[in-house]
Structure formats: structure tokens, C-alpha cells
Amino acid sequence: VPNFYFREFRSPFLTDQLATMQRRYLIGLAIATGCSAAGAATLQVRASASLHKGQGAIMEVRVNGARVGTSTVTSPSTTAFRYEVPALAPGSKVDVVFTNDASSDGEDRNLFVESISEGSTVVLAASPAAVFDRGAGPNAFDGVDVLPGQSGLYWAGALRVTWPQPAPLPSASVNEATRFLLQASFGPRPGEAEALANSSSPARWIDAQLALPARPDFVSHLQAKFAQGASFRPGGTQYDLAWLPQRFWATATNSPDQLRKRMAWALHQIWVVSLVQSDLFPHGRAYAQYLDTLNRHALGNYRQLMEDVALSPAMGIFLSHIRNRKEDPVSGRMPDENFARELMQLFTIGLYELKPDGSLRLDASGQPIETYNNADVMALAKVFTGYSWAFPDGQLNEERFRWHEPDYKANPDPGIDLLPMKAYPGQSSTAAVTLFAGKPNALTLPANTAQATRLKLALDTLFNHPNVGPFVARQLIQKFTTSNPSPAYVQRVAAVFANNGRGTRGDLGATVRAILLDAEARQTSALSGASPTGAPALATKLRDPVLRVAHWLRAFEAKSPSGEFRMNYEHDALTQPVYFPASVFSYYRPAYSPPGTALARFDAVAPELQIVNESTAAQWVNRAESMAGNGLGWNGKSNDAVADYTPLVALLNSGNAMKLVQRLNQQLFAGRMSVKLQNTVAQAMGSVSGNDAASQLYRARLAVFLALSSPEFTVQP
Amino acid sequence: MTASRRHFLRQAAALSAFGAGRATPLALSLAGIGSLAQAANTTGYRALVCLYLNGGSDSHNWVVPTDSTNYASYSKARGDLAWSRNNLQAMSQTRQAAGRSFGMPLELSPLHAHYQAGKAAVLANVGPLVRPISRLDYDNGKGLPPKLFSHNDQTSAWQSLQPEGAPSGWGGRMGDILMAGNGQPVFTAVSASGNAVFLAGKQAVQYQVSSDGPVSVRALGAGWVFGSNQMSSVLRGTLTGSGNDHYSKAYASVMRRSLDTTATLQAALMQTSVAPLSTRPTAFGASGNITLSNDGLAKQLRMVAQLIAAGQRLGMSRQVFMVSMGGFDTHSNQMRDQPNQMARVAMSIDFFLNAINAQGLGNNVTLFTASEFGRTLVSNGDGSDHGWGSHQFVAGGAVRGREIYGTFPVSAIGSPDDVGSGRLLPSTSVTQMAGSLAGWMGLSSTEQAYVLPNLGNFSAGPLGFI
């Protein structure tokens, strides 16, 4: 709907002009709805003026030398003027002529032209496609006294435009490739979507990603820091947990194994270990090991992930099962239940029994069926007793179990924090344990079962619980493609989790492949809101602040002057500080539905909206201004994540500002930027008046700012 | 105002038709409320402040039995988690069983002072209940709130009185009824600690403010942005527009609310004067030094004090606020961390009550503490695990303080209130506690039934603490 045309028709027109204006509006409507008369086009000039003796500026518009209209510009604020013109081929000459320059008694009549546009072409007055030929009458066209194109016409003369090439919409195939990469990675860099569309396919891209090996990105980063000396180790003045989120940003921006990194980021939000737990502060390298574990198993097997994260010292500290003491009948002491509970509730099976499509199973009275009760939590807690830091086997005594910590200043560095926790002899509970009594998946561990066997069987039992597939599939789908998957979509992905086609359960590479290649994820035709219920019909989700920043970093090939992307705590204000979620419940909950919205009425969820509020929404706009400007982060001398907008300036220099807008439309919106926002951004660039290189860069920044701060951008297409 | 309030009630009744398919325990009370004759009393000014202790606070250690029998069983059950007796300050009270006495740790001294001055009370062993239940009911799994002992589920139980995923909380539902009487309805339910279901209403939207106050969009106030002097008007359009999808529409509505309210609120806040937070490090007992000016909870409460002051200029008559503090999930290092947490809470409450008194609104503002659950009485060697009932504080000039309400349990393993490892079966429900607070806020009994869906399951009448 051409709201745009409505908005431009402001009141200062005289009544005898109204009929003409209405006619022009109808033409505008016809064009906007794709029914234009053959050969006819509407040229729009956005202009304002300063007056002399109450008289406005006379603006004459010519196409290829023939006059198409004359207007008197009287308003000091920019107004749109429209003219019916023949179709404009590239190379056509469009002149905007200022004919009544005058100045006296401190009054100066000038004409200011922001932009001249038709269809998908927007020419800014201050652009390489325009020159200003000064002179009155025929001297306006004599090629003498010619200045570069500029917005302010302070003398009689003609702003002469050589009509540039149009700005085609991004192609459907490139849009689809972009959309795929926005889902599957931290966003496409320039050219990547084109390459995928032209010479690859989503399936081949995934296969290539699955073949890339995992690398110990985080441990190696901290190792390199530690190697700089004692002051860089825990307790030293240079030691800084911010190294961990910084490494996240550096690898998200530059690492080739994008699918693995995006999956590890998703898994971090399920298998949460948060640096808000102050007991983790001295153990930054143990945390790095947890992150590398997520990376290592991100496309591997869920069962191995379960075990390696369960035994990672970082998780042990966060959910307090490191040094967890066995029960003591004398004092009544019971094992710590923290990890046991969250392992079931959040990491594997959830609270209620699920059907293969993720919907609730109900009992005979229509009630959900609990997967476990508190007795199961207390039983599983016993399995996670007796673990602590992996000191050498001969030293695993009670004193070490309860009190000793790794010595990060030791030389050579024993790296105890990099090893899985060990079960200390005599410290683990040996009591008989029954899990899920009375259920088909019940497990009984007789008294005195070996600790390694207890752990293995307990984890096997959880891993083989029929809930795991749908429980994990739904959450991963929400992280990659859509907040509201259909039950059938969940079921298809859960089936691949149950069996990767080669008889293996828990293959995360196969699972994410199924998520990304599913017909529901790849669906492109239906528009949101088009379904009969009004529920979101297209597989989309909101971008959380981290994904918004990541997509920006890659779309504009951001560089870090220090190489370390020192964006420390500036994401706090957006309430998504990387690796510092508030609790084991992560940054936001998968079932959050914003009250009072259409989403809630349709029983749809929008998890990312849980951290959008009056403050964070305003903060995001301010952050977007920095991103469009000098960048984010600080390295002591300059911003430390700086986007490269020179490709955008090059598009502006083509003469058609809409080319820049279409690049943004493709890179950031996968072609789904609304026409209204496209036009607003293109024309807003005309409000920058200078015609030097700095002004062109300003225009690019302004366009990026408007795009990044728009509510449309918060949607991952 | 009554007219517009009724208008809301009609809307709310109509809205409930959308609820089909979702459990709607509110539908009945909404139908009842539609014909109600008596309206809420919204004269004067009253504000309710929820101080939420995230993680499940171990309140066994906040109010401790000091008579020899109960201290001995407390001490035996707690082991390494027990406070030493000489760390406890005596609490006056008249309502508990003869021979019982109680104390609060030194770390709570600033709160203890308000308690002894009659401006704070304790509500003993309160927790989420659907209806009154016995130990036998518990053993048979009858009438239990869903998913006891789970953080997010019991958070929902406390804040919404409904299972997790509930779209509204009892603070927000109070706001539904009370917002029409406010000069700026948008500021009826205000959170200084992010998104919490407690303040979500069916109509009332929780307004979220940072502890530094509302955030402005810089570019809207700047004359020039990236070489353009027109960005203010352009940006206002792009920020409030959206795509043709429900996600960006929902986002844009938050953005719009932010832009529409920030200037109003900032202007009102500019005219308030609330004392600054102290920059002097202070310690109580084993708390270690606490500097209020660096403390997250104190900052939130100072912002609420400022908002209450600003509310007087904005024509507010009833407001509900939320602040919170994390770190109470003390599975480990409890004896290291709890003293500091207690002192932070006590000092922050003390600052807040004094700031409100300085405005002359001491009798108009009531603060209460809440937490998703209490914890086990037994130790896991270094901390405690998830429980159920807990002791909470209510503070303010309207509170009948210097008293412990409800029934304080016997602090021993195997007591009638112990459902295992010293997890307490609540003797008073959150619903009853909320009912007393709702009555103080001026809600009629019919309106209370809308706010508190299971209120009718409990014996009538306020608990007497306010």
C-alpha cells in the first residue's frame, strides 16, 4: 500500500492544484500497484527553498531538453514535487533548473534539491551523476562554469543529471541464499550468498561445514595470554575474563567453521555455564575448555556432549557438583541436587513427557505426565558425587577433593583445569539408586556399583529417553530458523536425532542439517500474517542482540584494530552479555510469549522479546548509531570493531542511491526490507548536503543506522 | 475514573474469549467482576514494592529459633549452615507458640531495627499453594502446585499463582484494575529489574526502566546525525514502523512506548530529590564491606523511590513495582555468600524506607520480599537445596510490625511441616499474603478474586500484618 505517496502530499498546496495532485496521486497508486500506463513514468523531485520578497523559487524540470513541468517551491522544509515524464532510459538527461535567483536586503532566494527519483532510481543532487551548470537562461546548459552536483542551488542554473542505471531488486536465489546463511551462520559476508546461489547449494554448504575440523579456539587464546607472564594468569593484574566474550566475537566474525560456531552458541544457551557465577572467576581457562567442548561436539554426538560437559570443571563449579559430597546418614547431609535437577529439566528431557512431535503426552485424565519427581532428583544427585579437579591419580584423597584448586602459576603448567573432573575413591556415594521407578526407562544401580558405570548408565538412560529428541530439536529449531515450528517440523528433526540414517542416535551434525534443510525452514512464498489465523506463517524468529551485532560484523566485514574485538561489557545494557547470562535459564526462555500482543493471542512465542523493553529498545538504537559510525568496543585508542562501508560508498558513487539500499536489503534483510523503509532510507540520504567523499560516507552511515535500528531488522528473515 | 475502570472490565471480559485453548482460571472471576457494584478504593496514594530474591533464599537463616529446644534441633539439622547463637539479635513477637523465641543475624541489623520499631513484620512459612493441604495430601500428590522445587516453575507459582508460561502475574493483574485511576496508566506496573511475569497484566503492560532511569535515543535529541539535520523526524518514523509480521510489530510497539514515555518520565524525575546512595563502605557481622552506591539492588530501590516521588507529579494513585537481586541459589559456599547477601538486602531496604519516609509517604508504600522457594534445612556439605515454604518480610509504615505472622514451623527434621530434608510444607499461601496486600491497595473482594484465582480456596480474611 503506497503510504509513501500519502505522506508526501502535504497541505501547502492551493485548492486549484488539488485536482492535479489527486490525479498524480492516482498515477502514483497505479505505478505502485504495477499497472502503469505504457511509457509513462512519474519523476519526483524533493526540494525546499528560501524566499525573496515573499516569492518562492521557480523550479523548471526538463527531460532530454523538453520541459515537463514548472513548480514554485515555497516551503523551507523538503517537499515532494511530481511530474509525468516519458520512460527514463539510462543516459537520459534530467535537468532541474532554478530560474529566479534573487538577493537583496538580507534576503536570498535559493533552491535546495535533495533528490530526483523515478521507480527504482534515486539520484541525490550531491552525487557523481549530477553537475550544476551555473548561469541564467541558455547559460544554464552551456557546459561553462560547471560545479559538481550539489544540493544548494545558490545561483541561477541547472542541476543536470545523467540518468544512471536502475537498481534491480536482489535476485530471488541470492535472497534465499542470504536467508539460509543468516540462519546457519553468523551471517553472510559480501559475496558469500552470491557464491552459494551460483555455484553451491545449502546441502553442499552444510556438508563442507561438517567437514571442517574443530579447533581449540578458546583454550589456545587463553593459553597465549597466560604465556605472556604471571600477571596474565588468574590473580594477575592483566588477567581478564573479557578475553572469553572477545574471542567469541573474533571467531564469530572471522572463523570459517560458521555452522559449528553458531551451533556451539546455541548449545551454550541450553547447556548454560555462566560467568556471572563468581566462583568461576579464577577459572577462565576451565571456562575456555567448556567452550571448546561445545565447539568440539557441536556437530558431533549429543551423548558425548552430555558426558564431557557434565564432567567439565566449569559446569561443576557453575552447578556446584564439583566437590559434591556423598550423603551422610549421621549428620543427615544430602548430596547437592543442583546439577542433577537441571541436567534433566533443562539439558535433556524436560519436565513433561513429550510425543515425538514435541507436544505433551497426557494421562487418562488429560493431565501432562511428569518425566521425573523429586525422588529422581535426589537419586541422580547421588550419581554426581565424588567428583573434583583431575589431580594425578595417586593424589585423589579427601583433602584434595574438598579443598585443593589448580595452581595457575605453577611451572610447568599442569593444566588440571583442562581435564575432565575425576571421581575420587571413597568420596562418591555407593548407595543403591533407582531412577524413574515404575516407568519403562527405569534404571536401578545396585549398591557399590563402580562410579564410572553409575555415570555411564545414568547418562545412557537420560540420553535414550524418548523426550530428548523432540526436547532438543524444538529448542535448536528456535535458535536457527523459527520460534514457532509446526509439530511436524519438530517431529522430522527429532526423527533424525533418533536415527541419523545410519543407526546412530544423537548426531548433532545430522540434526542441524535436518533443521536447516527442512521444507518449513526453506519455505519462501508465504508472507507472515497470511495464514487464516493470522499466526506467523513463515519460518522466522527475532534476532537477539548478539545475532544483530554478529550479522552486522560480517555483512560489513568489520575489522578489529587490536585483532581481539575488544567489545567488553557494552552488551550489558542490551541484557545479553556474551557468556554472562543471568542464570542457568540463559538470556531468555524458549516458551516466552509477550503478553498482550497478537503473538500471545495466537499462542505463538517470541523468546527474544523477553529481553526487549523500553530501555533495551532505546539502547539498541544508540548501539546501532555507534555501529553505523565509528564502531563498537574500545582498545585504548579507537573503537575495536569497525565496519567497512567503502563498498556502500562505491554503490552511492554509481549515481543511484537505491543501489546502496538494495545492497542493505539483500545483506541484512534477505530481500524482505519493506518498500517503505527502502524509500525512506534512500531519500534520507539526500538530507546530507555536502558533495565530498566525507559526505558520501555520512550517507552510507546514515543508511546503515536507519536499517539497523529499524524494527524490521530485529527479525531474522 | 470509575467509568473508565468499568470500561476496562468490559474489555477484559471480552478479551478472555481469546483465552480458549489456554487454561483460563481467570475467566470465572472476570465474569463475576463484570457485575460488581463496589469499585476499588483509589483515594490517596499507595504503592507496593516486590523485592524478589532470585534463586530461592535460604530463609531458615533469616529468622532463626533461639529457644533452646528449637535452636538445638535447628543447629543439629543445619550442621555447617547453622548461625552461631551469639550472632542472633532477639526479635519481639507475641503470636508464636509459648516458649518460642527468634532472632535475626547481625547481618540483617538495619532491617532488624525497622522490625523492632514496628515497621517490619515476618510472615512465616509462606509458599505457593493451590489450596490448604496436609502432609498426607503431599504424600499422595494431591492438590500440589506443579513442579515443586524447580526454579522457573516456582518463580511462576509465586509471581503469577499459575503454572509456568502464565501470561500475567498478580502485580500486573492488580494493575489491570488500578491503572484507570492513574494519571499515566503506563507507569502503573514498573519493573526496575527487567522482565518479570509478576508485573505483566492482561491490560497493564509492565514498564521496564533501568536503575539509571529511562534511556533516551540519542539521535532523536541531536541536532545533526551523520551530516543530516533531519534525522529526528525520519528516525521517529522508522523506529515506530514495522514489517508486515507479528514479531517486528511487537518489537515496534515496545519501541513506540519507549519513545512516547521517556521524555515525560525524565522530566518528572528531574524534579524529584532522593538522597544519594552512600559511598561509604559499611559492614554488618560477617558481611564484608558493602558500598550502597555500587550495589545493584540499592540502585534499583533508589530508582523506585525516585519513581514514587515522580508519581506524585504524574497524578499516580496506585503503583506496583518490582526490584530483584540474584545469587540466592546457595547450593555451595552458603556460609561465605549469605552474610553478604543479607546485609545488602537489609541495607537496601533501610535506604528505601528512609527515602520514602523523607517524602512523607512512609504509610503509603509497602515493600515485601519474595523468593521462588525456601531451601532444605539439611546441608549438602557446603550449601542447601531447593525447598518450598519460606519466611518473608513485609516493611513500611502501614505494616503492623514487630510481629511474626503465620505459623513458624518446628525447625527439625521430621517435623510435621517437613516434606523431606527440611523442605517446608507452607502453612500460609502466597495467595493469602497477596490477598492482604491487595486489600491494602484498595481492591474489593471481587477484584481480589480476579487478581488471585484461588483465593476462594482459603479461609477468608486478611492475615493481619497490614
Coordinates of C-alpha atoms in Angstrom, one line a residue, chain B residues 76 91 113 123 244 430 458:
Chain B
K76 CA 21.7 -30.2 64.5
M91 CA 13.1 -10.3 67.9
A113 CA 15.9 -2.1 63.6
L123 CA 5.4 -13.9 57.5
N244 CA 4.2 -7.0 8.0
V430 CA 1.2 -16.8 48.7
F458 CA -8.5 -20.4 51.6

